């Protein structure tokens, strides 16, 4: 593959923004943004788009699969949550492995798994086959959730790290919305259209897999393993020869040591680990519970009965919130955005529990606020985790947080219809509001400020 030519490798780009005559080399964390930084971010979009797309299409596809395969409610719930369970396993297992054998090889293999399993969905004959493939797809996506943000965080200059990491979550929303519109159209054709819908997820996976050929190993990880010469080659080729590599290497070697997985729960890191798990779950439990069963929620606020325009408007607010979230991440500190978003989410959801019989003209605008804010806030899900841990534990920590969040997602997805049936709509909304309040309290107590911090 031809050598990647970066913007920063040219003399003009390398010295952009410096006073005339200033020939000091750049530090690794403060180099100018170049093509490779944008490329490694774009390549990581694949997992987030695929996750949103996979979650979106399975709910639509099940409307056709269930009668054909005679699936009862238990099987439908299991099928809907299967990819989330796979994400849990993939995030934790591959996150752990990537800190030991490296990021680059696994970064290629996970999308090979996703592509093959996605194609095979077209040929399934029964629910067990489909369940296994959904678990494998989830495993691959979970692996990339551990690897992708880690690689982006370890390559991208700190000035741009928050915005580029936040853009990953925005692509999840794009994938989810694409699944809603494409899936709604395709499933309306009837017959075996669900097979084409599920298999369509192979297209972005194959595209990402091909574009990832030639992706380098993280120089931070190489230095953590004492492979200095290889790290120097990666920095020179993909970042630029103007980088002060010796200072960068010295900083990494100063903190280089062997680390075990249990250190995530040790005296030095337990608070960041606990915060990450609780903050992530307090977001995703309400998110997945509500939006997986959005038609049920719309019925309860008197907007049911096949209101396509209501669902389309909510999806539009999801997209707008994701885009606005990029601005919030750039302009607000991590703590301020985290605490503030939980407060707004709790205030906009609480009336559904406290005044469930309110007119739709009251509840629906509040639900739009909730949707917009939730989408904006979830941009932090790819920003915070890589910033909470040092290089020797980063992939393990990111994998753990992503994996535990998917357990919360699966629990929320499974329990919402049960709670609606046994407790009713109002108590269910109150319970979800309490989860958001817990998220605000945990963030106020434990959320570290990592905006603009150099990574260890």
Coordinates of N, CA, C and O in Angstrom, one line a residue, residues 187-302:
X187 N -39.1 -3.6 4.6 CA -39.9 -4.6 5.2 C -41.3 -4.6 4.7 O -42.1 -5.5 4.7
X188 N -41.7 -3.4 4.1 CA -43.0 -3.2 3.6 C -43.2 -4.0 2.3 O -44.4 -4.2 1.8
X189 N -42.1 -4.5 1.7 CA -42.2 -5.3 0.4 C -42.7 -6.7 0.7 O -43.1 -7.4 -0.2
X190 N -42.6 -7.1 2.0 CA -43.1 -8.4 2.4 C -42.2 -9.5 2.0 O -41.1 -9.4 1.5
X191 N -42.7 -10.8 2.1 CA -41.9 -12.0 1.8 C -40.7 -12.1 2.6 O -40.7 -12.0 3.8
X192 N -39.6 -12.4 1.9 CA -38.3 -12.6 2.6 C -37.4 -11.3 2.6 O -36.2 -11.3 2.6
X193 N -38.1 -10.1 2.5 CA -37.4 -8.9 2.5 C -36.5 -8.7 3.8 O -35.5 -8.0 3.7
X194 N -36.9 -9.4 4.9 CA -36.1 -9.3 6.1 C -34.7 -9.8 5.9 O -33.8 -9.4 6.6
X195 N -34.6 -10.8 5.0 CA -33.3 -11.4 4.8 C -32.4 -10.4 4.1 O -31.2 -10.2 4.5
X196 N -32.9 -9.7 3.2 CA -32.1 -8.6 2.5 C -31.8 -7.5 3.5 O -30.7 -6.9 3.5
X197 N -32.7 -7.2 4.4 CA -32.5 -6.1 5.4 C -31.3 -6.5 6.3 O -30.4 -5.7 6.5
X198 N -31.4 -7.7 6.9 CA -30.3 -8.1 7.8 C -29.0 -8.2 7.0 O -27.9 -7.8 7.6
X199 N -29.0 -8.8 5.8 CA -27.7 -8.9 5.1 C -27.1 -7.6 4.6 O -25.9 -7.5 4.4
X200 N -28.0 -6.6 4.5 CA -27.5 -5.3 4.1 C -26.4 -4.7 5.0 O -25.6 -3.9 4.6
X201 N -26.4 -5.2 6.3 CA -25.4 -4.7 7.2 C -24.0 -5.1 6.9 O -23.0 -4.6 7.4
X202 N -23.9 -6.1 5.9 CA -22.5 -6.5 5.5 C -21.9 -5.4 4.6 O -20.6 -5.4 4.6
X203 N -22.6 -4.6 4.0 CA -22.0 -3.6 3.0 C -21.1 -2.6 3.7 O -20.0 -2.5 3.3
X204 N -21.6 -1.9 4.8 CA -20.6 -1.0 5.5 C -19.5 -1.8 6.1 O -18.4 -1.3 6.2
X205 N -19.7 -3.0 6.6 CA -18.7 -3.8 7.2 C -17.6 -4.1 6.3 O -16.4 -4.0 6.6
X206 N -17.9 -4.5 5.1 CA -16.9 -4.9 4.0 C -16.1 -3.6 3.6 O -14.9 -3.7 3.4
X207 N -16.9 -2.5 3.5 CA -16.2 -1.2 3.1 C -15.2 -0.8 4.1 O -14.0 -0.5 3.8
X208 N -15.5 -0.9 5.4 CA -14.6 -0.5 6.5 C -13.4 -1.5 6.5 O -12.3 -1.1 6.7
X209 N -13.7 -2.8 6.4 CA -12.6 -3.8 6.4 C -11.6 -3.5 5.3 O -10.4 -3.5 5.6
X210 N -12.0 -3.2 4.1 CA -11.1 -2.9 3.0 C -10.3 -1.6 3.3 O -9.0 -1.6 3.0
X211 N -10.9 -0.6 3.8 CA -10.2 0.6 4.1 C -9.3 0.6 5.2 O -8.3 1.4 5.3
X212 N -9.4 -0.4 6.1 CA -8.5 -0.5 7.2 C -7.2 -1.2 6.9 O -6.3 -1.2 7.8
X213 N -7.1 -1.8 5.7 CA -5.8 -2.4 5.3 C -4.7 -1.3 5.4 O -4.8 -0.2 4.8
X214 N -3.6 -1.6 6.1 CA -2.5 -0.7 6.2 C -2.6 0.2 7.5 O -1.7 1.0 7.7
X215 N -3.6 0.0 8.3 CA -3.6 0.7 9.6 C -2.5 0.4 10.5 O -2.2 -0.8 10.7
X216 N -1.7 1.3 11.0 CA -0.6 1.0 11.9 C -0.9 0.7 13.3 O -2.1 1.0 13.7
X217 N 0.0 0.2 14.0 CA -0.1 -0.1 15.5 C 0.0 1.2 16.2 O 0.7 2.2 15.7
X218 N -0.6 1.4 17.4 CA -0.5 2.6 18.2 C 0.9 2.7 18.7 O 1.5 1.8 19.3
X219 N 1.6 3.9 18.4 CA 2.9 4.1 18.9 C 3.0 4.1 20.5 O 4.0 3.7 21.0
X220 N 1.9 4.5 21.1 CA 1.9 4.5 22.6 C 2.0 3.1 23.1 O 2.7 2.8 24.0
X221 N 1.2 2.2 22.4 CA 1.3 0.8 22.8 C 2.6 0.2 22.5 O 3.2 -0.6 23.4
X222 N 3.2 0.5 21.4 CA 4.5 0.0 21.0 C 5.6 0.4 22.1 O 6.4 -0.4 22.5
X223 N 5.5 1.7 22.5 CA 6.4 2.2 23.5 C 6.2 1.5 24.8 O 7.1 1.2 25.6
X224 N 4.9 1.2 25.1 CA 4.6 0.5 26.4 C 5.2 -0.9 26.4 O 5.4 -1.4 27.5
X225 N 5.5 -1.4 25.3 CA 6.1 -2.8 25.2 C 7.6 -2.7 24.9 O 8.2 -3.8 24.6
X226 N 8.2 -1.5 24.9 CA 9.6 -1.4 24.6 C 10.0 -1.5 23.2 O 11.2 -1.6 22.9
X227 N 9.1 -1.4 22.2 CA 9.3 -1.5 20.8 C 9.5 -0.1 20.2 O 8.8 0.4 19.4
X228 N 10.6 0.5 20.6 CA 10.8 2.0 20.3 C 11.1 2.2 18.9 O 10.6 3.2 18.3
X229 N 11.9 1.3 18.2 CA 12.2 1.6 16.8 C 10.9 1.5 15.9 O 10.7 2.3 15.0
X230 N 10.0 0.6 16.2 CA 8.8 0.5 15.5 C 7.9 1.7 15.7 O 7.3 2.2 14.8
X231 N 7.9 2.1 17.0 CA 7.1 3.3 17.3 C 7.6 4.5 16.6 O 6.8 5.4 16.0
X232 N 8.9 4.7 16.5 CA 9.5 5.8 15.7 C 9.1 5.8 14.3 O 8.8 6.8 13.7
X233 N 9.1 4.6 13.7 CA 8.7 4.5 12.2 C 7.3 4.9 12.0 O 6.9 5.6 11.1
X234 N 6.4 4.4 12.9 CA 5.0 4.8 12.8 C 4.8 6.3 12.9 O 4.1 6.9 12.1
X235 N 5.4 6.9 13.9 CA 5.3 8.4 14.1 C 5.8 9.1 12.9 O 5.2 10.1 12.4
X236 N 7.0 8.7 12.4 CA 7.6 9.4 11.3 C 6.7 9.3 10.0 O 6.5 10.3 9.3
X237 N 6.1 8.1 9.8 CA 5.4 7.9 8.5 C 4.0 8.5 8.6 O 3.5 9.2 7.6
X238 N 3.3 8.4 9.7 CA 1.9 8.8 9.7 C 1.6 10.1 10.4 O 0.6 10.7 10.2
X239 N 2.5 10.6 11.3 CA 2.4 11.8 12.0 C 3.3 12.9 11.4 O 2.9 14.0 11.1
X240 N 4.6 12.5 11.2 CA 5.5 13.5 10.6 C 6.9 13.4 11.3 O 7.0 13.2 12.5
X241 N 7.9 13.8 10.5 CA 9.3 13.7 11.0 C 9.5 14.9 11.9 O 10.6 15.0 12.6
X242 N 8.6 15.9 12.0 CA 8.8 17.1 12.8 C 8.5 16.9 14.2 O 8.7 17.7 15.1
X243 N 8.0 15.7 14.6 CA 7.5 15.4 15.9 C 8.8 15.1 16.8 O 9.7 14.5 16.4
X244 N 8.8 15.7 18.0 CA 9.8 15.5 19.0 C 9.6 14.1 19.6 O 9.1 13.9 20.7
X245 N 10.1 13.0 18.8 CA 9.8 11.7 19.2 C 10.6 11.3 20.5 O 10.0 10.6 21.4
X246 N 11.8 11.8 20.7 CA 12.6 11.4 21.9 C 11.9 11.8 23.2 O 11.8 11.1 24.1
X247 N 11.3 13.1 23.2 CA 10.6 13.5 24.4 C 9.3 12.7 24.6 O 9.0 12.3 25.7
X248 N 8.6 12.4 23.5 CA 7.4 11.6 23.5 C 7.8 10.2 24.1 O 7.1 9.7 25.0
X249 N 8.8 9.6 23.6 CA 9.2 8.2 24.0 C 9.6 8.3 25.5 O 9.3 7.4 26.3
X250 N 10.3 9.3 25.9 CA 10.8 9.4 27.3 C 9.6 9.5 28.2 O 9.6 8.9 29.3
X251 N 8.6 10.3 27.8 CA 7.4 10.4 28.6 C 6.6 9.1 28.8 O 6.2 8.7 29.9
X252 N 6.5 8.3 27.7 CA 5.9 7.0 27.7 C 6.7 6.0 28.5 O 6.1 5.3 29.3
X253 N 8.0 6.1 28.4 CA 8.8 5.1 29.1 C 8.8 5.4 30.6 O 9.0 4.5 31.4
X254 N 8.6 6.7 31.0 CA 8.6 7.1 32.4 C 7.4 6.4 33.1 O 7.5 6.1 34.3
X255 N 6.4 6.1 32.4 CA 5.2 5.5 33.0 C 5.0 4.1 32.6 O 4.0 3.4 33.0
X256 N 5.9 3.5 31.7 CA 5.8 2.2 31.2 C 6.0 1.1 32.3 O 7.0 1.2 33.1
X257 N 5.0 0.2 32.4 CA 5.1 -0.9 33.4 C 4.1 -1.9 33.0 O 3.1 -1.6 32.3
X258 N 4.3 -3.1 33.5 CA 3.3 -4.2 33.3 C 2.1 -3.9 34.1 O 2.2 -3.4 35.3
X259 N 0.9 -4.1 33.6 CA -0.3 -3.8 34.4 C -1.3 -5.0 34.3 O -1.4 -5.7 33.2
X260 N -1.9 -5.3 35.3 CA -2.9 -6.5 35.3 C -4.3 -5.9 35.3 O -4.6 -4.8 35.7
X261 N -5.2 -6.7 34.8 CA -6.6 -6.3 34.7 C -7.2 -5.9 36.0 O -8.0 -4.9 36.1
X262 N -6.8 -6.5 37.1 CA -7.4 -6.2 38.4 C -7.1 -4.8 38.9 O -7.7 -4.3 39.8
X263 N -6.1 -4.2 38.2 CA -5.7 -2.8 38.7 C -6.8 -1.8 38.3 O -6.9 -0.7 38.9
X264 N -7.7 -2.2 37.4 CA -8.9 -1.3 37.1 C -9.7 -1.1 38.4 O -10.5 -0.1 38.5
X265 N -9.6 -2.1 39.3 CA -10.4 -2.0 40.5 C -9.6 -1.8 41.8 O -10.0 -1.8 42.9
X266 N -8.3 -1.4 41.5 CA -7.4 -1.1 42.6 C -7.5 0.3 43.1 O -8.3 1.1 42.6
X267 N -6.6 0.6 44.1 CA -6.7 1.9 44.8 C -6.6 3.1 43.8 O -7.2 4.1 44.0
X268 N -5.7 2.9 42.8 CA -5.5 4.1 41.9 C -6.6 4.3 40.9 O -6.8 5.5 40.5
X269 N -7.3 3.3 40.4 CA -8.2 3.5 39.3 C -9.6 3.1 39.6 O -10.5 3.3 38.8
X270 N -10.0 2.6 40.9 CA -11.3 2.2 41.1 C -12.4 3.3 40.9 O -13.5 3.0 40.4
X271 N -12.0 4.5 41.3 CA -13.0 5.6 41.2 C -13.4 5.9 39.8 O -14.5 6.0 39.4
X272 N -12.3 6.0 38.9 CA -12.6 6.2 37.5 C -13.4 5.0 36.9 O -14.3 5.2 36.0
X273 N -13.0 3.8 37.3 CA -13.8 2.6 36.8 C -15.2 2.7 37.2 O -16.1 2.5 36.4
X274 N -15.4 2.9 38.5 CA -16.8 3.0 39.0 C -17.6 4.1 38.4 O -18.8 3.9 38.0
X275 N -17.0 5.3 38.2 CA -17.7 6.4 37.6 C -18.0 6.0 36.2 O -19.2 6.2 35.7
X276 N -17.1 5.5 35.4 CA -17.3 5.1 34.0 C -18.5 4.2 33.9 O -19.4 4.3 33.0
X277 N -18.5 3.1 34.7 CA -19.6 2.1 34.6 C -20.9 2.7 34.9 O -21.9 2.5 34.2
X278 N -21.0 3.5 36.0 CA -22.3 4.1 36.5 C -22.8 5.2 35.5 O -23.9 5.2 35.1
X279 N -21.8 6.0 35.1 CA -22.2 7.1 34.2 C -22.8 6.5 32.9 O -23.8 6.9 32.4
X280 N -22.1 5.5 32.3 CA -22.4 4.9 31.1 C -23.8 4.2 31.2 O -24.7 4.4 30.4
X281 N -24.0 3.5 32.3 CA -25.2 2.7 32.4 C -26.4 3.6 32.7 O -27.5 3.3 32.3
X282 N -26.2 4.7 33.5 CA -27.3 5.6 33.8 C -27.8 6.3 32.5 O -28.9 6.8 32.5
X283 N -26.9 6.4 31.5 CA -27.4 6.9 30.2 C -28.1 5.9 29.4 O -29.2 6.1 28.9
X284 N -27.4 4.7 29.2 CA -27.9 3.8 28.2 C -29.1 3.0 28.6 O -29.9 2.5 27.8
X285 N -29.3 2.8 29.9 CA -30.5 2.0 30.4 C -31.8 2.7 29.9 O -32.7 2.1 29.3
X286 N -32.0 4.0 30.2 CA -33.2 4.7 29.7 C -33.2 4.8 28.2 O -34.3 4.7 27.6
X287 N -32.0 5.0 27.6 CA -32.0 5.2 26.1 C -32.5 4.0 25.4 O -33.4 4.0 24.6
X288 N -31.9 2.8 25.7 CA -32.2 1.6 25.0 C -33.6 1.1 25.4 O -34.4 0.6 24.5
X289 N -34.0 1.3 26.6 CA -35.3 0.8 27.1 C -36.4 1.6 26.3 O -37.4 1.0 25.8
X290 N -36.3 2.9 26.2 CA -37.3 3.7 25.6 C -37.3 3.6 24.1 O -38.4 3.4 23.5
X291 N -36.1 3.7 23.5 CA -36.1 3.7 22.0 C -36.2 2.4 21.3 O -36.6 2.3 20.2
X292 N -35.9 1.3 22.1 CA -36.2 0.0 21.5 C -37.7 -0.3 21.4 O -38.2 -0.9 20.5
X293 N -38.4 0.3 22.4 CA -39.9 0.1 22.4 C -40.6 1.4 22.2 O -41.6 1.7 22.9
X294 N -40.1 2.2 21.3 CA -40.6 3.5 21.1 C -42.1 3.5 20.8 O -42.9 4.4 21.3
X295 N -42.6 2.6 19.9 CA -44.1 2.6 19.7 C -44.9 2.5 20.9 O -46.0 3.1 21.1
X296 N -44.5 1.7 21.9 CA -45.2 1.5 23.1 C -45.2 2.8 23.9 O -46.3 3.2 24.5
X297 N -44.1 3.5 24.0 CA -44.0 4.8 24.7 C -44.9 5.8 24.0 O -45.7 6.6 24.7
X298 N -44.9 5.9 22.7 CA -45.8 6.8 22.0 C -47.3 6.6 22.2 O -48.1 7.5 22.3
X299 N -47.6 5.3 22.4 CA -49.0 5.0 22.7 C -49.4 5.6 24.0 O -50.5 6.2 24.2
X300 N -48.5 5.4 25.0 CA -48.8 5.9 26.4 C -48.9 7.4 26.5 O -49.6 7.9 27.3
X301 N -48.2 8.1 25.6 CA -48.4 9.6 25.6 C -49.3 10.1 24.5 O -49.3 11.2 24.0
X302 N -50.2 9.1 24.1 CA -51.3 9.4 23.2 C -50.9 9.8 21.8 O -51.4 10.6 21.1

